[in-house]
Amino acid sequence: MTDMSYPGWADGYTPTRLCFAAAPNESAELWRERLVGQHGQCPPEEAEALICLGGDGFMLETLHTTLGHELPVYGINCGTVGFLMNPAVPDDLPARLAAAQVATLHPLRMKATTMDGQCVHALALNDVFLFRQTRQAAKIRIGVDGRVRLSELICDGVLISTPAGSTAYNLSAHGPIVPLSANLLPLTPISAFRPRRWRGALLPSTARVRFDILETDKRPVAAVADFTEVRDVISVEISEARELHTTVLFDPGQSLSERIIAEQFTA
C-alpha cells in the first residue's frame, strides 16, 4: 500500500480518458449522465481511470472486475456509508484524479470444499467468513500453516479479513482494525461460546489458514467470500493472493490509510 500519486501517470499528467460506472439507483444514474456529458465515456479497455458512482457495495463489485488489470478506480459516494468512496463529486474531476493518492489492495483466495465433494474457489477483498446454517452452533477446527492452533471453536462463525476489510464485518465482530501497511490478517470469532474468552488472532499476511468443520451433519456451516456463498462446507482454505491487486484512488488527505486510522478514534 502506498499514499502517493498513481505511478502509471507521469508527474503533472492529467488523465482524460475516463470510464463511468453507476450503481442502479437514481442519484448514481443522474451523476453518471452529467459526468459523461462533461467528460465523455471511454471503454474500460481504453480508459485511464474507472469512476465508480454508488456506495461501498457497488464499489466492492467494481473492484472485483479490475483485479489483475492496471485500471485505477476512483469512487464517488452516491450511497450510504461510503467508506471506500470519495465524499462528493469534484468540480474538476481530471485534476482530482491527477492529485489522488493510491491504495493497492490484495484479495484473499478461498477454496471451499463441500459435503458432496465440490471445490469452490473465490476471491475476497473484504473478508472470508464462516457461519452456522441452523440453530446449532458451529464447531470449527483452526489450522495455520499446517499446524492446528485451535482444536475446537464453538461459535456462530469465524472470519478472516483483509486490512481494508478490517473496518467492516470484522469490526462489528469486535475484531481489531489493521493498518494497510501492517501486512497482517485479523482472524476473528463470531459470538464464540467455547473458548469463551478467545478473541481471535493477528496473522502474518503470508499465513495459510484452514478451517475444518466438525460434526458437519449436525452442525452445517456456510462460507462466504465477499459475494460468493457456499453452503454445507467441510473445509475452507484461505490465503492472500499477493499476485493479484486492484488500485483505488482517494482525494488528498482522505487516503484509505488515514480513514482506517481515524476509524479507531470514532466513538
PDB file of C-alpha atoms in Angstrom, residues 2-246:
ATOM      1  CA  THR A   2       1.224   3.489  -0.809  1.00  0.00           C
ATOM      2  CA  ASP A   3      -0.048   7.016  -0.273  1.00  0.00           C
ATOM      3  CA  MET A   4       1.245   8.662  -3.416  1.00  0.00           C
ATOM      4  CA  SER A   5       0.007   9.670  -6.846  1.00  0.00           C
ATOM      5  CA  TYR A   6      -0.851   6.900  -9.257  1.00  0.00           C
ATOM      6  CA  PRO A   7       2.506   5.645 -10.600  1.00  0.00           C
ATOM      7  CA  GLY A   8       1.035   4.944 -14.033  1.00  0.00           C
ATOM      8  CA  TRP A   9       0.851   8.694 -14.708  1.00  0.00           C
ATOM      9  CA  ALA A  10       3.830  10.984 -15.036  1.00  0.00           C
ATOM     10  CA  ASP A  11       4.136  13.975 -12.702  1.00  0.00           C
ATOM     11  CA  GLY A  12       1.810  16.720 -13.828  1.00  0.00           C
ATOM     12  CA  TYR A  13      -0.152  14.425 -16.143  1.00  0.00           C
ATOM     13  CA  THR A  14      -3.936  14.821 -16.097  1.00  0.00           C
ATOM     14  CA  PRO A  15      -5.962  11.768 -17.208  1.00  0.00           C
ATOM     15  CA  THR A  16      -8.819  12.466 -19.588  1.00  0.00           C
ATOM     16  CA  ARG A  17      -9.898   9.030 -20.864  1.00  0.00           C
ATOM     17  CA  LEU A  18     -12.495   8.135 -18.236  1.00  0.00           C
ATOM     18  CA  CYS A  19     -14.992   5.307 -17.894  1.00  0.00           C
ATOM     19  CA  PHE A  20     -18.057   5.840 -15.676  1.00  0.00           C
ATOM     20  CA  ALA A  21     -19.977   3.054 -13.904  1.00  0.00           C
ATOM     21  CA  ALA A  22     -23.100   3.742 -11.833  1.00  0.00           C
ATOM     22  CA  ALA A  23     -24.960   1.728  -9.225  1.00  0.00           C
ATOM     23  CA  PRO A  24     -28.636   1.037 -10.025  1.00  0.00           C
ATOM     24  CA  ASN A  25     -30.015   3.968  -8.061  1.00  0.00           C
ATOM     25  CA  GLU A  26     -31.402   7.320  -9.173  1.00  0.00           C
ATOM     26  CA  SER A  27     -28.657   9.505  -7.698  1.00  0.00           C
ATOM     27  CA  ALA A  28     -25.822   7.473  -9.227  1.00  0.00           C
ATOM     28  CA  GLU A  29     -27.506   7.328 -12.634  1.00  0.00           C
ATOM     29  CA  LEU A  30     -28.106  11.090 -12.685  1.00  0.00           C
ATOM     30  CA  TRP A  31     -24.471  11.810 -11.821  1.00  0.00           C
ATOM     31  CA  ARG A  32     -23.306   9.366 -14.468  1.00  0.00           C
ATOM     32  CA  GLU A  33     -25.332  11.165 -17.140  1.00  0.00           C
ATOM     33  CA  ARG A  34     -23.966  14.530 -16.014  1.00  0.00           C
ATOM     34  CA  LEU A  35     -20.336  13.407 -15.878  1.00  0.00           C
ATOM     35  CA  VAL A  36     -20.477  11.534 -19.177  1.00  0.00           C
ATOM     36  CA  GLY A  37     -21.867  14.716 -20.705  1.00  0.00           C
ATOM     37  CA  GLN A  38     -18.881  16.649 -19.348  1.00  0.00           C
ATOM     38  CA  HIS A  39     -16.077  14.164 -19.973  1.00  0.00           C
ATOM     39  CA  GLY A  40     -17.377  11.572 -22.428  1.00  0.00           C
ATOM     40  CA  GLN A  41     -17.483   7.807 -21.930  1.00  0.00           C
ATOM     41  CA  CYS A  42     -14.366   5.772 -22.714  1.00  0.00           C
ATOM     42  CA  PRO A  43     -14.494   1.953 -22.996  1.00  0.00           C
ATOM     43  CA  PRO A  44     -12.891   0.238 -19.966  1.00  0.00           C
ATOM     44  CA  GLU A  45     -10.121  -1.292 -22.081  1.00  0.00           C
ATOM     45  CA  GLU A  46      -9.080   2.174 -23.288  1.00  0.00           C
ATOM     46  CA  ALA A  47      -9.718   4.165 -20.103  1.00  0.00           C
ATOM     47  CA  GLU A  48      -7.081   5.645 -17.824  1.00  0.00           C
ATOM     48  CA  ALA A  49      -9.387   5.560 -14.802  1.00  0.00           C
ATOM     49  CA  LEU A  50     -12.710   3.973 -13.856  1.00  0.00           C
ATOM     50  CA  ILE A  51     -15.091   6.285 -11.994  1.00  0.00           C
ATOM     51  CA  CYS A  52     -17.417   4.314  -9.715  1.00  0.00           C
ATOM     52  CA  LEU A  53     -20.653   6.072  -8.693  1.00  0.00           C
ATOM     53  CA  GLY A  54     -22.504   4.380  -5.850  1.00  0.00           C
ATOM     54  CA  GLY A  55     -21.896   3.027  -2.375  1.00  0.00           C
ATOM     55  CA  ASP A  56     -19.408   0.638  -0.798  1.00  0.00           C
ATOM     56  CA  GLY A  57     -21.228  -2.465  -2.065  1.00  0.00           C
ATOM     57  CA  PHE A  58     -21.130  -1.346  -5.679  1.00  0.00           C
ATOM     58  CA  MET A  59     -17.523  -0.218  -5.222  1.00  0.00           C
ATOM     59  CA  LEU A  60     -16.598  -3.688  -3.990  1.00  0.00           C
ATOM     60  CA  GLU A  61     -18.270  -5.262  -7.028  1.00  0.00           C
ATOM     61  CA  THR A  62     -16.420  -2.850  -9.312  1.00  0.00           C
ATOM     62  CA  LEU A  63     -13.061  -3.560  -7.691  1.00  0.00           C
ATOM     63  CA  HIS A  64     -13.543  -7.280  -8.306  1.00  0.00           C
ATOM     64  CA  THR A  65     -13.793  -6.575 -12.033  1.00  0.00           C
ATOM     65  CA  THR A  66     -10.457  -4.730 -12.003  1.00  0.00           C
ATOM     66  CA  LEU A  67      -8.422  -7.401 -10.190  1.00  0.00           C
ATOM     67  CA  GLY A  68      -5.383  -8.156 -12.306  1.00  0.00           C
ATOM     68  CA  HIS A  69      -5.926  -5.114 -14.539  1.00  0.00           C
ATOM     69  CA  GLU A  70      -3.981  -1.870 -14.418  1.00  0.00           C
ATOM     70  CA  LEU A  71      -7.055   0.344 -14.204  1.00  0.00           C
ATOM     71  CA  PRO A  72      -7.304   2.571 -11.117  1.00  0.00           C
ATOM     72  CA  VAL A  73     -10.753   3.122  -9.595  1.00  0.00           C
ATOM     73  CA  TYR A  74     -11.969   6.440  -8.167  1.00  0.00           C
ATOM     74  CA  GLY A  75     -15.182   6.134  -6.165  1.00  0.00           C
ATOM     75  CA  ILE A  76     -17.754   8.906  -5.715  1.00  0.00           C
ATOM     76  CA  ASN A  77     -20.244   8.353  -2.928  1.00  0.00           C
ATOM     77  CA  CYS A  78     -23.827   8.068  -4.122  1.00  0.00           C
ATOM     78  CA  GLY A  79     -24.745   5.564  -1.406  1.00  0.00           C
ATOM     79  CA  THR A  80     -24.893   5.479   2.387  1.00  0.00           C
ATOM     80  CA  VAL A  81     -21.631   4.980   4.289  1.00  0.00           C
ATOM     81  CA  GLY A  82     -19.091   5.431   1.515  1.00  0.00           C
ATOM     82  CA  PHE A  83     -16.016   4.266   3.431  1.00  0.00           C
ATOM     83  CA  LEU A  84     -14.278   3.329   0.175  1.00  0.00           C
ATOM     84  CA  MET A  85     -15.612   6.357  -1.683  1.00  0.00           C
ATOM     85  CA  ASN A  86     -14.674   9.990  -2.086  1.00  0.00           C
ATOM     86  CA  PRO A  87     -17.235  12.207  -0.389  1.00  0.00           C
ATOM     87  CA  ALA A  88     -18.524  14.439  -3.179  1.00  0.00           C
ATOM     88  CA  VAL A  89     -18.485  14.874  -6.933  1.00  0.00           C
ATOM     89  CA  PRO A  90     -15.460  17.075  -7.682  1.00  0.00           C
ATOM     90  CA  ASP A  91     -15.741  20.207  -9.813  1.00  0.00           C
ATOM     91  CA  ASP A  92     -12.592  19.340 -11.745  1.00  0.00           C
ATOM     92  CA  LEU A  93     -12.519  15.559 -11.894  1.00  0.00           C
ATOM     93  CA  PRO A  94      -9.368  15.112 -14.060  1.00  0.00           C
ATOM     94  CA  ALA A  95      -7.375  17.378 -11.726  1.00  0.00           C
ATOM     95  CA  ARG A  96      -8.617  15.452  -8.705  1.00  0.00           C
ATOM     96  CA  LEU A  97      -7.533  12.207 -10.318  1.00  0.00           C
ATOM     97  CA  ALA A  98      -4.085  13.608 -11.064  1.00  0.00           C
ATOM     98  CA  ALA A  99      -3.645  14.596  -7.397  1.00  0.00           C
ATOM     99  CA  ALA A 100      -5.252  11.473  -5.912  1.00  0.00           C
ATOM    100  CA  GLN A 101      -3.482   9.146  -3.504  1.00  0.00           C
ATOM    101  CA  VAL A 102      -3.230   5.427  -4.199  1.00  0.00           C
ATOM    102  CA  ALA A 103      -4.199   2.375  -2.158  1.00  0.00           C
ATOM    103  CA  THR A 104      -3.180  -1.008  -3.571  1.00  0.00           C
ATOM    104  CA  LEU A 105      -5.370  -3.851  -2.303  1.00  0.00           C
ATOM    105  CA  HIS A 106      -4.691  -7.594  -2.453  1.00  0.00           C
ATOM    106  CA  PRO A 107      -7.554 -10.092  -2.138  1.00  0.00           C
ATOM    107  CA  LEU A 108      -7.897 -13.271  -0.126  1.00  0.00           C
ATOM    108  CA  ARG A 109      -8.234 -16.528  -2.025  1.00  0.00           C
ATOM    109  CA  MET A 110     -10.786 -19.032  -0.702  1.00  0.00           C
ATOM    110  CA  LYS A 111     -11.039 -22.726  -1.531  1.00  0.00           C
ATOM    111  CA  ALA A 112     -14.174 -24.255  -0.015  1.00  0.00           C
ATOM    112  CA  THR A 113     -14.859 -27.989  -0.127  1.00  0.00           C
ATOM    113  CA  THR A 114     -18.475 -29.111   0.309  1.00  0.00           C
ATOM    114  CA  MET A 115     -20.038 -32.256   1.735  1.00  0.00           C
ATOM    115  CA  ASP A 116     -20.743 -33.554  -1.774  1.00  0.00           C
ATOM    116  CA  GLY A 117     -17.106 -33.122  -2.821  1.00  0.00           C
ATOM    117  CA  GLN A 118     -17.306 -29.885  -4.791  1.00  0.00           C
ATOM    118  CA  CYS A 119     -14.425 -27.406  -4.597  1.00  0.00           C
ATOM    119  CA  VAL A 120     -15.400 -23.757  -4.982  1.00  0.00           C
ATOM    120  CA  HIS A 121     -12.766 -21.055  -5.491  1.00  0.00           C
ATOM    121  CA  ALA A 122     -13.455 -17.360  -4.862  1.00  0.00           C
ATOM    122  CA  LEU A 123     -11.685 -14.080  -4.096  1.00  0.00           C
ATOM    123  CA  ALA A 124     -12.476 -11.603  -1.331  1.00  0.00           C
ATOM    124  CA  LEU A 125     -11.320  -8.003  -0.965  1.00  0.00           C
ATOM    125  CA  ASN A 126     -13.167  -7.578   2.342  1.00  0.00           C
ATOM    126  CA  ASP A 127     -13.288 -10.905   4.154  1.00  0.00           C
ATOM    127  CA  VAL A 128     -13.984 -14.603   4.147  1.00  0.00           C
ATOM    128  CA  PHE A 129     -16.352 -15.723   6.881  1.00  0.00           C
ATOM    129  CA  LEU A 130     -17.993 -18.947   8.027  1.00  0.00           C
ATOM    130  CA  PHE A 131     -21.367 -19.050   9.783  1.00  0.00           C
ATOM    131  CA  ARG A 132     -23.767 -21.654  11.125  1.00  0.00           C
ATOM    132  CA  GLN A 133     -26.716 -22.614   8.930  1.00  0.00           C
ATOM    133  CA  THR A 134     -29.069 -23.815  11.685  1.00  0.00           C
ATOM    134  CA  ARG A 135     -29.857 -23.249  15.359  1.00  0.00           C
ATOM    135  CA  GLN A 136     -26.892 -25.457  16.254  1.00  0.00           C
ATOM    136  CA  ALA A 137     -23.626 -23.684  16.989  1.00  0.00           C
ATOM    137  CA  ALA A 138     -20.779 -24.442  14.609  1.00  0.00           C
ATOM    138  CA  LYS A 139     -17.752 -26.469  15.679  1.00  0.00           C
ATOM    139  CA  ILE A 140     -14.634 -25.481  13.773  1.00  0.00           C
ATOM    140  CA  ARG A 141     -11.005 -26.602  13.966  1.00  0.00           C
ATOM    141  CA  ILE A 142      -8.481 -23.906  13.011  1.00  0.00           C
ATOM    142  CA  GLY A 143      -5.094 -24.618  11.466  1.00  0.00           C
ATOM    143  CA  VAL A 144      -2.404 -22.155  10.434  1.00  0.00           C
ATOM    144  CA  ASP A 145       0.431 -23.147   8.099  1.00  0.00           C
ATOM    145  CA  GLY A 146      -0.279 -26.845   8.566  1.00  0.00           C
ATOM    146  CA  ARG A 147      -0.425 -26.726  12.385  1.00  0.00           C
ATOM    147  CA  VAL A 148      -3.627 -26.991  14.412  1.00  0.00           C
ATOM    148  CA  ARG A 149      -3.880 -23.861  16.532  1.00  0.00           C
ATOM    149  CA  LEU A 150      -7.377 -24.335  17.945  1.00  0.00           C
ATOM    150  CA  SER A 151      -8.774 -27.857  18.046  1.00  0.00           C
ATOM    151  CA  GLU A 152     -12.376 -26.785  18.571  1.00  0.00           C
ATOM    152  CA  LEU A 153     -14.070 -23.395  18.351  1.00  0.00           C
ATOM    153  CA  ILE A 154     -17.780 -23.461  19.221  1.00  0.00           C
ATOM    154  CA  CYS A 155     -19.313 -20.342  17.749  1.00  0.00           C
ATOM    155  CA  ASP A 156     -21.764 -18.708  15.388  1.00  0.00           C
ATOM    156  CA  GLY A 157     -18.891 -18.339  12.952  1.00  0.00           C
ATOM    157  CA  VAL A 158     -15.375 -17.093  12.285  1.00  0.00           C
ATOM    158  CA  LEU A 159     -13.813 -14.731   9.763  1.00  0.00           C
ATOM    159  CA  ILE A 160     -10.561 -13.598   8.228  1.00  0.00           C
ATOM    160  CA  SER A 161     -10.405 -10.092   6.822  1.00  0.00           C
ATOM    161  CA  THR A 162      -8.020  -8.080   4.730  1.00  0.00           C
ATOM    162  CA  PRO A 163      -6.682  -4.867   6.284  1.00  0.00           C
ATOM    163  CA  ALA A 164      -9.070  -2.892   4.071  1.00  0.00           C
ATOM    164  CA  GLY A 165     -11.948  -5.080   5.268  1.00  0.00           C
ATOM    165  CA  SER A 166     -10.969  -4.905   8.928  1.00  0.00           C
ATOM    166  CA  THR A 167     -13.314  -1.931   9.453  1.00  0.00           C
ATOM    167  CA  ALA A 168     -16.323  -3.870   8.077  1.00  0.00           C
ATOM    168  CA  TYR A 169     -17.761  -7.148   9.440  1.00  0.00           C
ATOM    169  CA  ASN A 170     -14.534  -7.779  11.349  1.00  0.00           C
ATOM    170  CA  LEU A 171     -15.005  -4.591  13.380  1.00  0.00           C
ATOM    171  CA  SER A 172     -18.668  -5.404  14.052  1.00  0.00           C
ATOM    172  CA  ALA A 173     -17.498  -8.768  15.434  1.00  0.00           C
ATOM    173  CA  HIS A 174     -15.101  -6.856  17.757  1.00  0.00           C
ATOM    174  CA  GLY A 175     -12.017  -7.711  15.730  1.00  0.00           C
ATOM    175  CA  PRO A 176      -9.031  -5.343  15.538  1.00  0.00           C
ATOM    176  CA  ILE A 177      -8.665  -2.646  12.904  1.00  0.00           C
ATOM    177  CA  VAL A 178      -5.446  -3.242  10.959  1.00  0.00           C
ATOM    178  CA  PRO A 179      -3.451  -0.557   9.096  1.00  0.00           C
ATOM    179  CA  LEU A 180      -2.938  -1.259   5.398  1.00  0.00           C
ATOM    180  CA  SER A 181       0.827  -1.267   5.772  1.00  0.00           C
ATOM    181  CA  ALA A 182       0.858  -3.814   8.629  1.00  0.00           C
ATOM    182  CA  ASN A 183       0.844  -6.970   6.431  1.00  0.00           C
ATOM    183  CA  LEU A 184      -1.469  -8.633   8.949  1.00  0.00           C
ATOM    184  CA  LEU A 185      -4.754 -10.525   8.629  1.00  0.00           C
ATOM    185  CA  PRO A 186      -7.244 -10.411  11.529  1.00  0.00           C
ATOM    186  CA  LEU A 187      -8.745 -13.787  12.470  1.00  0.00           C
ATOM    187  CA  THR A 188     -11.886 -13.075  14.490  1.00  0.00           C
ATOM    188  CA  PRO A 189     -14.518 -15.362  16.062  1.00  0.00           C
ATOM    189  CA  ILE A 190     -18.200 -14.502  15.699  1.00  0.00           C
ATOM    190  CA  SER A 191     -20.033 -14.968  19.030  1.00  0.00           C
ATOM    191  CA  ALA A 192     -17.569 -17.514  20.419  1.00  0.00           C
ATOM    192  CA  PHE A 193     -19.062 -19.848  23.047  1.00  0.00           C
ATOM    193  CA  ARG A 194     -16.009 -22.010  23.720  1.00  0.00           C
ATOM    194  CA  PRO A 195     -13.292 -20.928  24.332  1.00  0.00           C
ATOM    195  CA  ARG A 196     -15.492 -18.114  25.630  1.00  0.00           C
ATOM    196  CA  ARG A 197     -12.697 -15.593  26.141  1.00  0.00           C
ATOM    197  CA  TRP A 198     -10.862 -16.245  22.877  1.00  0.00           C
ATOM    198  CA  ARG A 199     -10.824 -13.002  20.903  1.00  0.00           C
ATOM    199  CA  GLY A 200      -9.009 -14.176  17.806  1.00  0.00           C
ATOM    200  CA  ALA A 201      -5.521 -13.614  16.440  1.00  0.00           C
ATOM    201  CA  LEU A 202      -3.452 -11.411  14.165  1.00  0.00           C
ATOM    202  CA  LEU A 203      -1.761 -13.484  11.481  1.00  0.00           C
ATOM    203  CA  PRO A 204       1.013 -12.557   9.055  1.00  0.00           C
ATOM    204  CA  SER A 205      -0.252 -11.923   5.534  1.00  0.00           C
ATOM    205  CA  THR A 206       1.743 -14.967   4.369  1.00  0.00           C
ATOM    206  CA  ALA A 207      -0.271 -17.335   6.589  1.00  0.00           C
ATOM    207  CA  ARG A 208      -2.270 -20.187   5.087  1.00  0.00           C
ATOM    208  CA  VAL A 209      -5.369 -20.815   7.179  1.00  0.00           C
ATOM    209  CA  ARG A 210      -7.554 -23.895   7.152  1.00  0.00           C
ATOM    210  CA  PHE A 211     -10.951 -24.289   8.802  1.00  0.00           C
ATOM    211  CA  ASP A 212     -12.266 -27.844   9.248  1.00  0.00           C
ATOM    212  CA  ILE A 213     -15.922 -28.195  10.151  1.00  0.00           C
ATOM    213  CA  LEU A 214     -16.668 -30.727  12.886  1.00  0.00           C
ATOM    214  CA  GLU A 215     -19.935 -32.677  13.161  1.00  0.00           C
ATOM    215  CA  THR A 216     -20.975 -31.491   9.711  1.00  0.00           C
ATOM    216  CA  ASP A 217     -24.230 -33.496   9.594  1.00  0.00           C
ATOM    217  CA  LYS A 218     -25.465 -31.996  12.859  1.00  0.00           C
ATOM    218  CA  ARG A 219     -23.880 -28.556  12.549  1.00  0.00           C
ATOM    219  CA  PRO A 220     -23.837 -27.423   8.886  1.00  0.00           C
ATOM    220  CA  VAL A 221     -21.765 -24.363   8.032  1.00  0.00           C
ATOM    221  CA  ALA A 222     -21.658 -21.985   5.068  1.00  0.00           C
ATOM    222  CA  ALA A 223     -18.686 -19.955   3.825  1.00  0.00           C
ATOM    223  CA  VAL A 224     -18.781 -16.545   2.154  1.00  0.00           C
ATOM    224  CA  ALA A 225     -16.053 -14.719   0.217  1.00  0.00           C
ATOM    225  CA  ASP A 226     -17.433 -11.220  -0.450  1.00  0.00           C
ATOM    226  CA  PHE A 227     -20.282 -12.134  -2.863  1.00  0.00           C
ATOM    227  CA  THR A 228     -19.732 -15.886  -3.180  1.00  0.00           C
ATOM    228  CA  GLU A 229     -21.627 -18.081  -0.704  1.00  0.00           C
ATOM    229  CA  VAL A 230     -21.011 -21.818  -0.415  1.00  0.00           C
ATOM    230  CA  ARG A 231     -23.323 -23.987   1.678  1.00  0.00           C
ATOM    231  CA  ASP A 232     -22.545 -27.188   3.586  1.00  0.00           C
ATOM    232  CA  VAL A 233     -18.768 -26.840   3.625  1.00  0.00           C
ATOM    233  CA  ILE A 234     -16.496 -29.373   5.302  1.00  0.00           C
ATOM    234  CA  SER A 235     -13.270 -27.371   4.953  1.00  0.00           C
ATOM    235  CA  VAL A 236     -12.176 -23.916   3.878  1.00  0.00           C
ATOM    236  CA  GLU A 237      -8.626 -22.868   2.978  1.00  0.00           C
ATOM    237  CA  ILE A 238      -7.665 -19.190   2.852  1.00  0.00           C
ATOM    238  CA  SER A 239      -4.519 -17.334   1.839  1.00  0.00           C
ATOM    239  CA  GLU A 240      -3.651 -13.916   0.473  1.00  0.00           C
ATOM    240  CA  ALA A 241      -3.490 -13.741  -3.328  1.00  0.00           C
ATOM    241  CA  ARG A 242      -0.453 -11.479  -3.420  1.00  0.00           C
ATOM    242  CA  GLU A 243      -0.075 -11.813  -7.168  1.00  0.00           C
ATOM    243  CA  LEU A 244      -3.410 -10.038  -7.703  1.00  0.00           C
ATOM    244  CA  HIS A 245      -4.202  -6.435  -6.874  1.00  0.00           C
ATOM    245  CA  THR A 246      -6.551  -3.583  -7.559  1.00  0.00           C
TER     246      THR A 246
END
